[in-house]
PDB file of C-alpha atoms and ligand atoms in Angstrom:
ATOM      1  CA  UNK L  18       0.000   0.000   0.000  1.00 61.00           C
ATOM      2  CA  UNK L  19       1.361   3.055  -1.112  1.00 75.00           C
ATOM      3  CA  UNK L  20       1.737   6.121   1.921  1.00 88.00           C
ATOM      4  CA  UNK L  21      -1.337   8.135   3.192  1.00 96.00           C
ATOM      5  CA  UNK L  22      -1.569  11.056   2.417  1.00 98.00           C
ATOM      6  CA  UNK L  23      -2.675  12.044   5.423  1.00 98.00           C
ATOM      7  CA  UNK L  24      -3.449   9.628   8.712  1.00 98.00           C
ATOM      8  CA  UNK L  25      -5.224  10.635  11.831  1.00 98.00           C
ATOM      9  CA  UNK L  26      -4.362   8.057  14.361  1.00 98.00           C
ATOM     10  CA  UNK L  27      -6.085   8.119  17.691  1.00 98.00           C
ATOM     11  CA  UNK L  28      -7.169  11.887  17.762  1.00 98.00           C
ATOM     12  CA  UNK L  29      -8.182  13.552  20.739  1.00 98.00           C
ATOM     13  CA  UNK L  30      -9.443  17.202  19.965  1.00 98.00           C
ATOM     14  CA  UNK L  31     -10.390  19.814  22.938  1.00 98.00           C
ATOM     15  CA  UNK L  32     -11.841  23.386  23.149  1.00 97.00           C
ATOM     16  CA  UNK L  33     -10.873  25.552  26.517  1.00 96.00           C
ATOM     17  CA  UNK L  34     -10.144  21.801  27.960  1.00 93.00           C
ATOM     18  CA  UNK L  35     -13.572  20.918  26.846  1.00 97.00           C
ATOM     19  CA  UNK L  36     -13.055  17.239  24.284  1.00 98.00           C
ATOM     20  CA  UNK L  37     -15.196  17.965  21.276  1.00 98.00           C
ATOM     21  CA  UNK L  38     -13.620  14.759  19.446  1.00 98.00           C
ATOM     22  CA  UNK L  39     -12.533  11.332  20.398  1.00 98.00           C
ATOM     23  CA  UNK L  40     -10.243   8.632  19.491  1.00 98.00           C
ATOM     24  CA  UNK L  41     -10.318   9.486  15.836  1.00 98.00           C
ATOM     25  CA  UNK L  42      -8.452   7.123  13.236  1.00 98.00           C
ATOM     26  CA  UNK L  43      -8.884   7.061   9.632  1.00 98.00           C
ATOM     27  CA  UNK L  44      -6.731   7.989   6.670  1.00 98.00           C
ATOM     28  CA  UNK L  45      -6.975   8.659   2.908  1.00 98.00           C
ATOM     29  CA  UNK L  46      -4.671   7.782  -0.002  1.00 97.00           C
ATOM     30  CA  UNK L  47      -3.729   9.632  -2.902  1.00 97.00           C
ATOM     31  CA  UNK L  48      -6.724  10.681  -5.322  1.00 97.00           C
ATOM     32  CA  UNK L  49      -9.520   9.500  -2.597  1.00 98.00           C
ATOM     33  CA  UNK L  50     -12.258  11.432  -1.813  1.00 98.00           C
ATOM     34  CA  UNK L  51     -13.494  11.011   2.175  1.00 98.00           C
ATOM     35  CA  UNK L  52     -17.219  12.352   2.638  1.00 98.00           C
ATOM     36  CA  UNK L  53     -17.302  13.385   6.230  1.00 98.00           C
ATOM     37  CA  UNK L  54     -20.897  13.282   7.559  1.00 96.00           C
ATOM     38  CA  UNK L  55     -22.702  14.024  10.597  1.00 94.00           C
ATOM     39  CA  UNK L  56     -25.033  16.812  12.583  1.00 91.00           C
ATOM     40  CA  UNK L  57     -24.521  19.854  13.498  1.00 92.00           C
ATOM     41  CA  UNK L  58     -21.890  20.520  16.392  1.00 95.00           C
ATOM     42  CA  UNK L  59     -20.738  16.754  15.864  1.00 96.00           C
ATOM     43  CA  UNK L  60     -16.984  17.810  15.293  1.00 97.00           C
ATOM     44  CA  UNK L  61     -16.736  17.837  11.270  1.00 97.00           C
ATOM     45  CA  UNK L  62     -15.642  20.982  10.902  1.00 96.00           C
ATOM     46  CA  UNK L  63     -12.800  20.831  13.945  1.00 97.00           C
ATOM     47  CA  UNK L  64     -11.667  17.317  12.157  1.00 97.00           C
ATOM     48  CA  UNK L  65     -10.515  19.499   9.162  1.00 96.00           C
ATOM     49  CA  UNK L  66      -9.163  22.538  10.773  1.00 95.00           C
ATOM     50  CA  UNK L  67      -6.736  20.411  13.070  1.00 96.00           C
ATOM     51  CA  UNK L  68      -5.440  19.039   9.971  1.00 95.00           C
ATOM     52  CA  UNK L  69      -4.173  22.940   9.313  1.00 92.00           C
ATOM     53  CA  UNK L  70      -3.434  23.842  13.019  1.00 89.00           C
ATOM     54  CA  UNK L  71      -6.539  26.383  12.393  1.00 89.00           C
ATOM     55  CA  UNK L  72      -8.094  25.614  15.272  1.00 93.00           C
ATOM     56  CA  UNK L  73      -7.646  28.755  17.376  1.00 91.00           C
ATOM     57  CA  UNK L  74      -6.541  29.775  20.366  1.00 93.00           C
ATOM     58  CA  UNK L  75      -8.758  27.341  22.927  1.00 95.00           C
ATOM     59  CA  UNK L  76      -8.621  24.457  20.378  1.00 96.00           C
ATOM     60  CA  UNK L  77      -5.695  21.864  20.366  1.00 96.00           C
ATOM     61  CA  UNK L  78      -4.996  18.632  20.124  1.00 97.00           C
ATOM     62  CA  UNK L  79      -4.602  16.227  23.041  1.00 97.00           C
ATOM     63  CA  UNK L  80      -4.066  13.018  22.050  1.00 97.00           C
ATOM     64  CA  UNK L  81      -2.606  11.117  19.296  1.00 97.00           C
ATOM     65  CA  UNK L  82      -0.956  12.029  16.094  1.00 97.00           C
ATOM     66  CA  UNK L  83      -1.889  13.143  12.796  1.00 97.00           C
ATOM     67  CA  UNK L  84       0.592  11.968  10.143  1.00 97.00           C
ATOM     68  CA  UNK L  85       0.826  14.273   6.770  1.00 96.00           C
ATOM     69  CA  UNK L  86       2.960  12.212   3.556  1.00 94.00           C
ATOM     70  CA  UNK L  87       4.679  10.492   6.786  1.00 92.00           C
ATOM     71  CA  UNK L  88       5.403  13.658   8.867  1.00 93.00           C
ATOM     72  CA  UNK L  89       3.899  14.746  12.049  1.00 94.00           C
ATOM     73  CA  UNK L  90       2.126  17.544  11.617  1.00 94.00           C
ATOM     74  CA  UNK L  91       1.546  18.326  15.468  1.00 92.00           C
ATOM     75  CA  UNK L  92       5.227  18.293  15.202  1.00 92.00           C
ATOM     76  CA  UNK L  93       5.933  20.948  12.864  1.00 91.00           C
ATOM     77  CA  UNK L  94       7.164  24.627  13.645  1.00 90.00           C
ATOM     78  CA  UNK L  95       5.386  27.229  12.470  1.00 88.00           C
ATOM     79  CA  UNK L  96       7.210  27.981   9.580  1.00 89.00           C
ATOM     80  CA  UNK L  97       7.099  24.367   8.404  1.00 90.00           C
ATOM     81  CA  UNK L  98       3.519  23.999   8.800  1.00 89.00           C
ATOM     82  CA  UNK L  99       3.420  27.409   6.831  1.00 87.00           C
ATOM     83  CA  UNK L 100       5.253  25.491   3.687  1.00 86.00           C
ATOM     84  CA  UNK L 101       3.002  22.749   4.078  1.00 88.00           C
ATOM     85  CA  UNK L 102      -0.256  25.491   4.162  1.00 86.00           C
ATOM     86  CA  UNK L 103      -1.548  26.093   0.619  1.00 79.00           C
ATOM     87  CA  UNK L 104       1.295  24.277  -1.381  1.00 83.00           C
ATOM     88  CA  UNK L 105       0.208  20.518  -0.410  1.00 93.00           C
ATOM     89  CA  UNK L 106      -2.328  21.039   2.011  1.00 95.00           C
ATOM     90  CA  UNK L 107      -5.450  23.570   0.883  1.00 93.00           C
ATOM     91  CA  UNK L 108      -8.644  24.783   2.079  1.00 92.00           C
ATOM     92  CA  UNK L 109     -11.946  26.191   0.826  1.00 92.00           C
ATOM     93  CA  UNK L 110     -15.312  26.829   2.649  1.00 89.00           C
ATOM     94  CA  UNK L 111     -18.743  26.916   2.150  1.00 87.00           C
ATOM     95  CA  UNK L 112     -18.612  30.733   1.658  1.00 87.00           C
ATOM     96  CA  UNK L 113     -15.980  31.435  -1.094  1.00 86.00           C
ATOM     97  CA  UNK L 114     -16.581  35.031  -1.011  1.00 81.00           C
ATOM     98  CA  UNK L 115     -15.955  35.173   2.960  1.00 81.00           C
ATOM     99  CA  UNK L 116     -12.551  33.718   2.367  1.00 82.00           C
ATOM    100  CA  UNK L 117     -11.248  35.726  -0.358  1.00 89.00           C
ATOM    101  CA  UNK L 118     -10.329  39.870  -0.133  1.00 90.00           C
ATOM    102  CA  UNK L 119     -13.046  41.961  -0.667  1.00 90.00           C
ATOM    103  CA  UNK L 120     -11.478  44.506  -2.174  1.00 93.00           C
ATOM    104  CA  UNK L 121      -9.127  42.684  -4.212  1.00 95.00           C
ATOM    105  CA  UNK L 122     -10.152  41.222  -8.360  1.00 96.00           C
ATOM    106  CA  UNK L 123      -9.704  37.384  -8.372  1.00 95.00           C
ATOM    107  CA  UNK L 124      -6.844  37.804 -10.676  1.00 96.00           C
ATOM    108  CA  UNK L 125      -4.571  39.448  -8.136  1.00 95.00           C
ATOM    109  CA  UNK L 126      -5.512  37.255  -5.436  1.00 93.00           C
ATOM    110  CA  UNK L 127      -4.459  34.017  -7.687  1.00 93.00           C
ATOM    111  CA  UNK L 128      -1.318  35.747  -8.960  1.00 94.00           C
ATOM    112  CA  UNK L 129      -0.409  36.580  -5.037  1.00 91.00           C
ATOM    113  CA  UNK L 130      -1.469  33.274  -4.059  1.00 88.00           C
ATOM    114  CA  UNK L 131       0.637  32.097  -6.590  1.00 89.00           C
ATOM    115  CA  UNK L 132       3.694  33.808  -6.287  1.00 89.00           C
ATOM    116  CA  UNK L 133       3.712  32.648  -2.468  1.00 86.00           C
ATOM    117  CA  UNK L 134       3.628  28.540  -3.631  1.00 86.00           C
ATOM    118  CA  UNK L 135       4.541  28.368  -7.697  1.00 87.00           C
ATOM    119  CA  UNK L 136       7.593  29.613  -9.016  1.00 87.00           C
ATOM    120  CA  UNK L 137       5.806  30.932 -12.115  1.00 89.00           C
ATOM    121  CA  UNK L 138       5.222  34.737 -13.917  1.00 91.00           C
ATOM    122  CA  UNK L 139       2.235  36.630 -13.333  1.00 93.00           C
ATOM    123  CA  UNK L 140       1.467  36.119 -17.086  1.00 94.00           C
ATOM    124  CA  UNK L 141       1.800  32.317 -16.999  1.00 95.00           C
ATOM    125  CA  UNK L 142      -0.522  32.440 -13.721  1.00 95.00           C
ATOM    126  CA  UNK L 143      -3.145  34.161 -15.841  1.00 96.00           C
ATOM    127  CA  UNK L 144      -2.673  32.026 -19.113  1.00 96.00           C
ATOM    128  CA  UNK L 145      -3.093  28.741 -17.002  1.00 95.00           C
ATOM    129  CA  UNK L 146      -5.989  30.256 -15.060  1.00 95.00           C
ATOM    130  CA  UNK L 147      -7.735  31.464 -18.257  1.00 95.00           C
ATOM    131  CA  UNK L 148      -6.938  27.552 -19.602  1.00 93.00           C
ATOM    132  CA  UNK L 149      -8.841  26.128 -16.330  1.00 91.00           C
ATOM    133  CA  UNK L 150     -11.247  28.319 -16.525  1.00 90.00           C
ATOM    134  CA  UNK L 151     -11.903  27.401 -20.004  1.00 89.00           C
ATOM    135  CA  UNK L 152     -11.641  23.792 -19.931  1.00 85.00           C
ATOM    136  CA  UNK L 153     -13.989  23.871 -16.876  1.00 83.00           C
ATOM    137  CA  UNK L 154     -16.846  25.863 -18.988  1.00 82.00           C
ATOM    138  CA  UNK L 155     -16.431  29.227 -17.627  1.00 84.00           C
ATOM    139  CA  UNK L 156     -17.662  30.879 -20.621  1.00 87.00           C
ATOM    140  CA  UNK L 157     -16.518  34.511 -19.232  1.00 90.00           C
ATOM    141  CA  UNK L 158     -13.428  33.355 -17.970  1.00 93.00           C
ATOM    142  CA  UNK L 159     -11.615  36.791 -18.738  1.00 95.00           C
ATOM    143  CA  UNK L 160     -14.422  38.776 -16.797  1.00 95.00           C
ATOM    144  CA  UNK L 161     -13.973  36.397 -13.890  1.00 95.00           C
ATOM    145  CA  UNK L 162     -10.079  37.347 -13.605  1.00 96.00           C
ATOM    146  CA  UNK L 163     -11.073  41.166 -13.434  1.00 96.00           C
ATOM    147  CA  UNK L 164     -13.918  41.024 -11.358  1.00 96.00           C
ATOM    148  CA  UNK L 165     -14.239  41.606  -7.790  1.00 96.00           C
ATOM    149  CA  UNK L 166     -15.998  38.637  -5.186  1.00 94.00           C
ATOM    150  CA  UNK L 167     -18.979  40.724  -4.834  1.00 94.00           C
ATOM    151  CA  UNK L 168     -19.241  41.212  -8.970  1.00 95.00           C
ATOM    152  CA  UNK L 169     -19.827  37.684  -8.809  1.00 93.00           C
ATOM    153  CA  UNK L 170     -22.281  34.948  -7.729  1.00 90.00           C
ATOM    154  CA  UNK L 171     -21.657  32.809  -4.688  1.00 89.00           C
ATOM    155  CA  UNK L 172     -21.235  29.623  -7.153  1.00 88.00           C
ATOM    156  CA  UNK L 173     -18.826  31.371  -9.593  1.00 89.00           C
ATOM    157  CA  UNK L 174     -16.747  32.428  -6.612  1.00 92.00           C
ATOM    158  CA  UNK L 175     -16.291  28.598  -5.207  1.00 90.00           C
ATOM    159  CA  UNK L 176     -15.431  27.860  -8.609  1.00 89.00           C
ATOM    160  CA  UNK L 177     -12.519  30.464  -8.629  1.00 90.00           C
ATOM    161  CA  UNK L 178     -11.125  29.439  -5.436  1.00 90.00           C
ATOM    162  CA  UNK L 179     -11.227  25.897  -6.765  1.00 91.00           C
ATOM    163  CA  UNK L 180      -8.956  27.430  -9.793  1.00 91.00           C
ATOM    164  CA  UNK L 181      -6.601  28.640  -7.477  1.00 90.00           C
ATOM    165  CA  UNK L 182      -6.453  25.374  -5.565  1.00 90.00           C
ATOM    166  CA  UNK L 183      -6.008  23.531  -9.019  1.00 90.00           C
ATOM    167  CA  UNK L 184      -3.125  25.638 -10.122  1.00 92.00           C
ATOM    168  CA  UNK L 185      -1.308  24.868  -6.555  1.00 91.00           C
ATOM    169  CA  UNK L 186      -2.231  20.841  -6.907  1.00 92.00           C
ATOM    170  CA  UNK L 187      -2.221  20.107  -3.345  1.00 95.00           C
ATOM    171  CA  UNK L 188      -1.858  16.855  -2.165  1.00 97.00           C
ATOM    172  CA  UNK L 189      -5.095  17.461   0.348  1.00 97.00           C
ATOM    173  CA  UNK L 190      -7.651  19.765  -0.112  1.00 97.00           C
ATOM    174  CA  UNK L 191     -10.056  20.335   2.947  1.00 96.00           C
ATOM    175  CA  UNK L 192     -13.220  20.550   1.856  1.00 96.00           C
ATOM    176  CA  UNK L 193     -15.725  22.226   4.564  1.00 96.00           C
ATOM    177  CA  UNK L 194     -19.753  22.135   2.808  1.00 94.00           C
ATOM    178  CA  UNK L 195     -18.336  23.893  -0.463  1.00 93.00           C
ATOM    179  CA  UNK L 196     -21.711  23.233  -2.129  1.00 92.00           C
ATOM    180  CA  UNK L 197     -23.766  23.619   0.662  1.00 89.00           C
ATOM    181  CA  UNK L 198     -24.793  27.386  -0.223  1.00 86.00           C
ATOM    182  CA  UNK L 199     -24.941  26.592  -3.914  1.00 88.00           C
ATOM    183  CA  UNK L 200     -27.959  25.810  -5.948  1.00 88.00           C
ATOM    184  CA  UNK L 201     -28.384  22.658  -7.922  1.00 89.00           C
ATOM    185  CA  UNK L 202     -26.477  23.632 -11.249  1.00 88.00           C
ATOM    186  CA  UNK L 203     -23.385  25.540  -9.446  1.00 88.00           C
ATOM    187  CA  UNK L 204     -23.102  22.322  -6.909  1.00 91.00           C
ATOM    188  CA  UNK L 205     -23.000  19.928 -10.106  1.00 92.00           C
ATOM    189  CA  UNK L 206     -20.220  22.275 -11.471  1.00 90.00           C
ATOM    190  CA  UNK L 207     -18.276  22.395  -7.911  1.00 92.00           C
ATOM    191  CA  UNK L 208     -18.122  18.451  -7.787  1.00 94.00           C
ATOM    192  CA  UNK L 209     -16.917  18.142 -11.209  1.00 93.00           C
ATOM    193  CA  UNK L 210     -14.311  20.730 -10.222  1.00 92.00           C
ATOM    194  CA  UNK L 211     -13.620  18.274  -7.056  1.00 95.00           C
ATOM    195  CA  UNK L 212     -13.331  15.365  -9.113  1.00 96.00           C
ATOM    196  CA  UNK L 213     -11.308  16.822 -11.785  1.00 94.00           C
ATOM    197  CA  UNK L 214      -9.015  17.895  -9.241  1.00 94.00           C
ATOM    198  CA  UNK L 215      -8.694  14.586  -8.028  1.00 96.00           C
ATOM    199  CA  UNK L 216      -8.357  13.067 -11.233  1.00 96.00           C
ATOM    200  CA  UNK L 217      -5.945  14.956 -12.923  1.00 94.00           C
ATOM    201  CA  UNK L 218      -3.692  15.988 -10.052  1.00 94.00           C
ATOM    202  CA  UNK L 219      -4.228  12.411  -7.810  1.00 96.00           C
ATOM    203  CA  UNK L 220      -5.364  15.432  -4.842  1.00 97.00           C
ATOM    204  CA  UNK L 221      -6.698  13.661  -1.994  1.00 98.00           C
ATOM    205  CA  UNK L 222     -10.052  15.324  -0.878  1.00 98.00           C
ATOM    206  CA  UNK L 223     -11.447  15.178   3.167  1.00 98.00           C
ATOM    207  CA  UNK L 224     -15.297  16.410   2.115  1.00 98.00           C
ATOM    208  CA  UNK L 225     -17.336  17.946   4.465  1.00 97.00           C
ATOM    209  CA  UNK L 226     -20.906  17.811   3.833  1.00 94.00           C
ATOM    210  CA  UNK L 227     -24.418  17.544   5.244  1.00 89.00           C
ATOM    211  CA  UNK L 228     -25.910  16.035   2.146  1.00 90.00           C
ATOM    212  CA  UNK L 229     -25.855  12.579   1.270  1.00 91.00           C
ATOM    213  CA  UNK L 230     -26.365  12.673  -2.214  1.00 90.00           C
ATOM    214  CA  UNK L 231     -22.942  14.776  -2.662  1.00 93.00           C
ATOM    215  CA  UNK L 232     -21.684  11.767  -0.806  1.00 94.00           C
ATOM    216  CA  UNK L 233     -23.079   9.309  -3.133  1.00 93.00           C
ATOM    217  CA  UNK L 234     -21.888  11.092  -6.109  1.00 94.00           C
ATOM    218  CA  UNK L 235     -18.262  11.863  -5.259  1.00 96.00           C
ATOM    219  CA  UNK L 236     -16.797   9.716  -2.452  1.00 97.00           C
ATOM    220  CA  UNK L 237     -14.714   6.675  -2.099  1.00 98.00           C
ATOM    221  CA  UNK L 238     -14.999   6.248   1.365  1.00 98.00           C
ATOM    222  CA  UNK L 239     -17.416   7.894   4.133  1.00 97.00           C
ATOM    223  CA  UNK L 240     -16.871   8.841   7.432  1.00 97.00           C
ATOM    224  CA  UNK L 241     -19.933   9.181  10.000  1.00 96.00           C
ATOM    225  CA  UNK L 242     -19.497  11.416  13.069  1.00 97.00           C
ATOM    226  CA  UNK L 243     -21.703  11.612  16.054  1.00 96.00           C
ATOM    227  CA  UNK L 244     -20.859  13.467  19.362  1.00 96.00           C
ATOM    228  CA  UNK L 245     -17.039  13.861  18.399  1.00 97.00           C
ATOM    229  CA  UNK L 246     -16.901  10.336  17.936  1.00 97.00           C
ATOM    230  CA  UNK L 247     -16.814   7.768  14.446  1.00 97.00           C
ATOM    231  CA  UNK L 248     -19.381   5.594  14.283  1.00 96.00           C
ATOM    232  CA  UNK L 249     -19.024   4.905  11.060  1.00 96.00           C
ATOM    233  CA  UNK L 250     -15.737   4.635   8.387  1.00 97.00           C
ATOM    234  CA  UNK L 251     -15.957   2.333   5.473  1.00 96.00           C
ATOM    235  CA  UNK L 252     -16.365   2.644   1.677  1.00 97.00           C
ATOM    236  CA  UNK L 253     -19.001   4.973   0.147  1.00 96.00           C
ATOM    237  CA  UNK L 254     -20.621   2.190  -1.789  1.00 94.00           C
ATOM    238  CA  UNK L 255     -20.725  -0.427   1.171  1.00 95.00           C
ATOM    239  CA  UNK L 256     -22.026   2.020   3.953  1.00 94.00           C
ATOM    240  CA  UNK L 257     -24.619   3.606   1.610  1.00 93.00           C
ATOM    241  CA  UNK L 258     -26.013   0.214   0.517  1.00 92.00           C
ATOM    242  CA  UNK L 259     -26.218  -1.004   3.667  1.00 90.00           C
ATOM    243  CA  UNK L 260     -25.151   1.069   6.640  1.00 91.00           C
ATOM    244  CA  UNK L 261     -24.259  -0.702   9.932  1.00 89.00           C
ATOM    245  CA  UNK L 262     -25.850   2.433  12.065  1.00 89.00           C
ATOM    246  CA  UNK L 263     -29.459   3.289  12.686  1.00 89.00           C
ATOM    247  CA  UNK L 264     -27.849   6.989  12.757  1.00 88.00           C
ATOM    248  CA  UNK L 265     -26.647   6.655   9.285  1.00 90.00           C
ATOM    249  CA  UNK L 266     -30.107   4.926   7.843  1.00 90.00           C
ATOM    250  CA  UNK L 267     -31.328   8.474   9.490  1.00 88.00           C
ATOM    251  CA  UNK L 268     -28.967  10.353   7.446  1.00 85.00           C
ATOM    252  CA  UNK L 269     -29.881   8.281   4.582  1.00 85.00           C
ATOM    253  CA  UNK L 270     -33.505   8.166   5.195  1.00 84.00           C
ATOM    254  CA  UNK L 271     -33.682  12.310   4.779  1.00 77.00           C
ATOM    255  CA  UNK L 272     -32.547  12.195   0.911  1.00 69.00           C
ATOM    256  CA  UNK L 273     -34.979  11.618  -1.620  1.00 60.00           C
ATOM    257  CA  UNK L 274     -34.151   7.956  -2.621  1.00 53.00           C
ATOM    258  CA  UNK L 275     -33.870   8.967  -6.603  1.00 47.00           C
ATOM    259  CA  UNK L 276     -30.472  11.337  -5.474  1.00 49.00           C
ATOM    260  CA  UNK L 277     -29.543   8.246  -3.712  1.00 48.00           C
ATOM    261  CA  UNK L 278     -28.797   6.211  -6.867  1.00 50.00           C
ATOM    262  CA  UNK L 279     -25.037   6.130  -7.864  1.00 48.00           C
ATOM    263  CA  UNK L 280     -23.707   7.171 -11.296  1.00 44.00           C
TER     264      UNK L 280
HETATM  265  N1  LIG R 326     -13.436  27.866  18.250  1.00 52.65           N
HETATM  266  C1  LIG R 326     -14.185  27.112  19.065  1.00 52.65           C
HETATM  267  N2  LIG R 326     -14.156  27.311  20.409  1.00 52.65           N
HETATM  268  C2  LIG R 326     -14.887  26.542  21.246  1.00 52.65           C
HETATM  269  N3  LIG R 326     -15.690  25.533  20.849  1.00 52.65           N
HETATM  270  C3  LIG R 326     -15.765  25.287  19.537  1.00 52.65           C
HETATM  271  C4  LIG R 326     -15.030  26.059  18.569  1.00 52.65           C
HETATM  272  N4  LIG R 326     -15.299  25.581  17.337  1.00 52.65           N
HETATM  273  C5  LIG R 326     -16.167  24.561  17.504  1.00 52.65           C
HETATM  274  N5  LIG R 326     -16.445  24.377  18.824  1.00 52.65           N
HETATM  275  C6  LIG R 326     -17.323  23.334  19.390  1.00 52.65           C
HETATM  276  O1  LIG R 326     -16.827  22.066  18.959  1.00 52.65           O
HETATM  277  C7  LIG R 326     -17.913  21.193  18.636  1.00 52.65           C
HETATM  278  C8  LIG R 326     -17.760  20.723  17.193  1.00 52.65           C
HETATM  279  O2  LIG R 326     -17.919  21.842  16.351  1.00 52.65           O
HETATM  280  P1  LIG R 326     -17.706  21.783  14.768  1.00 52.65           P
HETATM  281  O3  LIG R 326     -17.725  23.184  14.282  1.00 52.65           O
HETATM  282  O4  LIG R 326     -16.524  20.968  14.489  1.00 52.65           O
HETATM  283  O5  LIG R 326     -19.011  20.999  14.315  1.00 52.65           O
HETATM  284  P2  LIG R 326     -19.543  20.683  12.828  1.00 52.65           P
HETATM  285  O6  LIG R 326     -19.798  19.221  12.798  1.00 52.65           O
HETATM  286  O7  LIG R 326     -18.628  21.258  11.841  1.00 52.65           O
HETATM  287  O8  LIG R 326     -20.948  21.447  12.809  1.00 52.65           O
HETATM  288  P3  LIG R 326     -21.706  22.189  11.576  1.00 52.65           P
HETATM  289  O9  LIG R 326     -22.337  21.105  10.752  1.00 52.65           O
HETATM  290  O10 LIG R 326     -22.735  23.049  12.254  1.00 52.65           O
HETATM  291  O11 LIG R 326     -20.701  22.992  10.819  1.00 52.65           O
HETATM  292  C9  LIG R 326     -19.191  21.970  18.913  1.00 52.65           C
HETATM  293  O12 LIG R 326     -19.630  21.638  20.214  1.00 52.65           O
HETATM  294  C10 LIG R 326     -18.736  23.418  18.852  1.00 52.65           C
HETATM  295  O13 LIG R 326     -19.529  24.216  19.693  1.00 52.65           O
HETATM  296 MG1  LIG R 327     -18.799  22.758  10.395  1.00 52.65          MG
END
């Protein structure tokens, strides 16, 4: 088996002292997408931003490791976990816009982002964006570079700071409900992103969502959390046929059964 990308082995994760998850092990190899389920408050978010060291002040974590390419990350100065930040290890959000600078077009904020991580000309940054954006059906691709987060809708922006990701070609990209604000058409067009990503770059993908069906359509493997804890960790097509929990035939049970069908 070749090395995980990233391995969480035993996790313990605490807020002002306070454990919010427990005992956490899984791991993902290259080009695997994780979907990482569960309800509100259950610890999906926290799972992802430990991965990062982005859990504030009163977060940390307590117990166990969590191994990134073989290193531990828990381990890592600042500056090395820095290096890892953005050039192997990315992260987008459910609200694009939030994340990126208000003030700023797109286009600067790739070519800045990009002069931090690639070592490549401002020109060649926009010639490989305009390319992406192209071969991923932005038909305005040129008024996307100019434009501004607020000139454009909350879809279009997810798809940028996918772009951005794609021209870094992480090794992980953390995933936290990037569809979740999107309508139907704009979250079809952020999966595709997700699994072009994976597919032409091998990017390992830790998906948070709330919605099964995204599950069902894009990942290898699922993880079920409940109360900081896994209840559930197997592969996508096993634990959606026939899941060992009653609380995943509840997560199940609230998606129309016709969204349910894999492609
Ligand atoms: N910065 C923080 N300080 C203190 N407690 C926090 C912090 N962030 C999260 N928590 C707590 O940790 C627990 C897990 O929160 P987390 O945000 O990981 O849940 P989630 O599964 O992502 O929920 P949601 O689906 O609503 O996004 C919750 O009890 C939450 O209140
Ligand atoms: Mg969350």
């Amino acid at each position: 088996m070749k090395e995980a990308v990233i391995a969480y082995d035993n996790v313990d994760i605490c807020y002002d002292g306070r454990t919010v998850v427990r005992q956490a092990t899984f791991s993902l190899q290259p080009g695997e997408i994780l979907g990482i389920v569960g309800e509100s408050g259950s610890g999906k978010s926290t799972l992802l931003q430990s991965a990062m060291n982005l859990l504030g002040p009163g977060g940390a974590v307590t117990q166990g490791h969590i191994w990134f390419q073989g290193q531990d990350i828990l381990a890592l100065s600042d500056e090395g976990m820095q290096r890892l930040c953005g050039a192997q290890m990315a992260m987008v959000f459910q609200d694009a816009a939030a994340s990126l600078c208000p003030v700023r077009t797109i286009g600067s904020q790739i070519c800045e982002a990009a002069a931090a991580h690639l070592d490549m000309g401002k020109e060649e940054v926009r010639r490989q964006t305009l390319e992406l954006f192209a071969r991923l059906g932005f038909s305005d691709g040129r008024r996307v570079w100019e434009s501004y987060p607020f000139e454009l809708s909350g879809g279009m922006n997810q798809r940028a700071a996918l772009v951005l990701v794609m021209l870094l070609k992480p090794a992980l990209l953390l995933a936290d409900e990037p569809t979740s604000a999107l309508d139907v058409c704009a979250q079809k067009q952020v999966l595709d992103e997700l699994l072009y990503l994976r597919d032409q770059y091998g990017t390992a993908i830790m998906l948070v969502t709330h919605d099964m069906g995204v599950v069902s359509r894009v990942a290898d493997y699922v993880l079920v959390v409940k109360d900081g804890q896994i209840i559930e960790y197997g592969p996508a097509k096993d634990v959606l046929a026939s899941p060992a929990q009653a609380y995943t035939k509840e997560l199940l049970a609230a998606v129309p059964k016709l969204r349910r069908d894999r492609r």
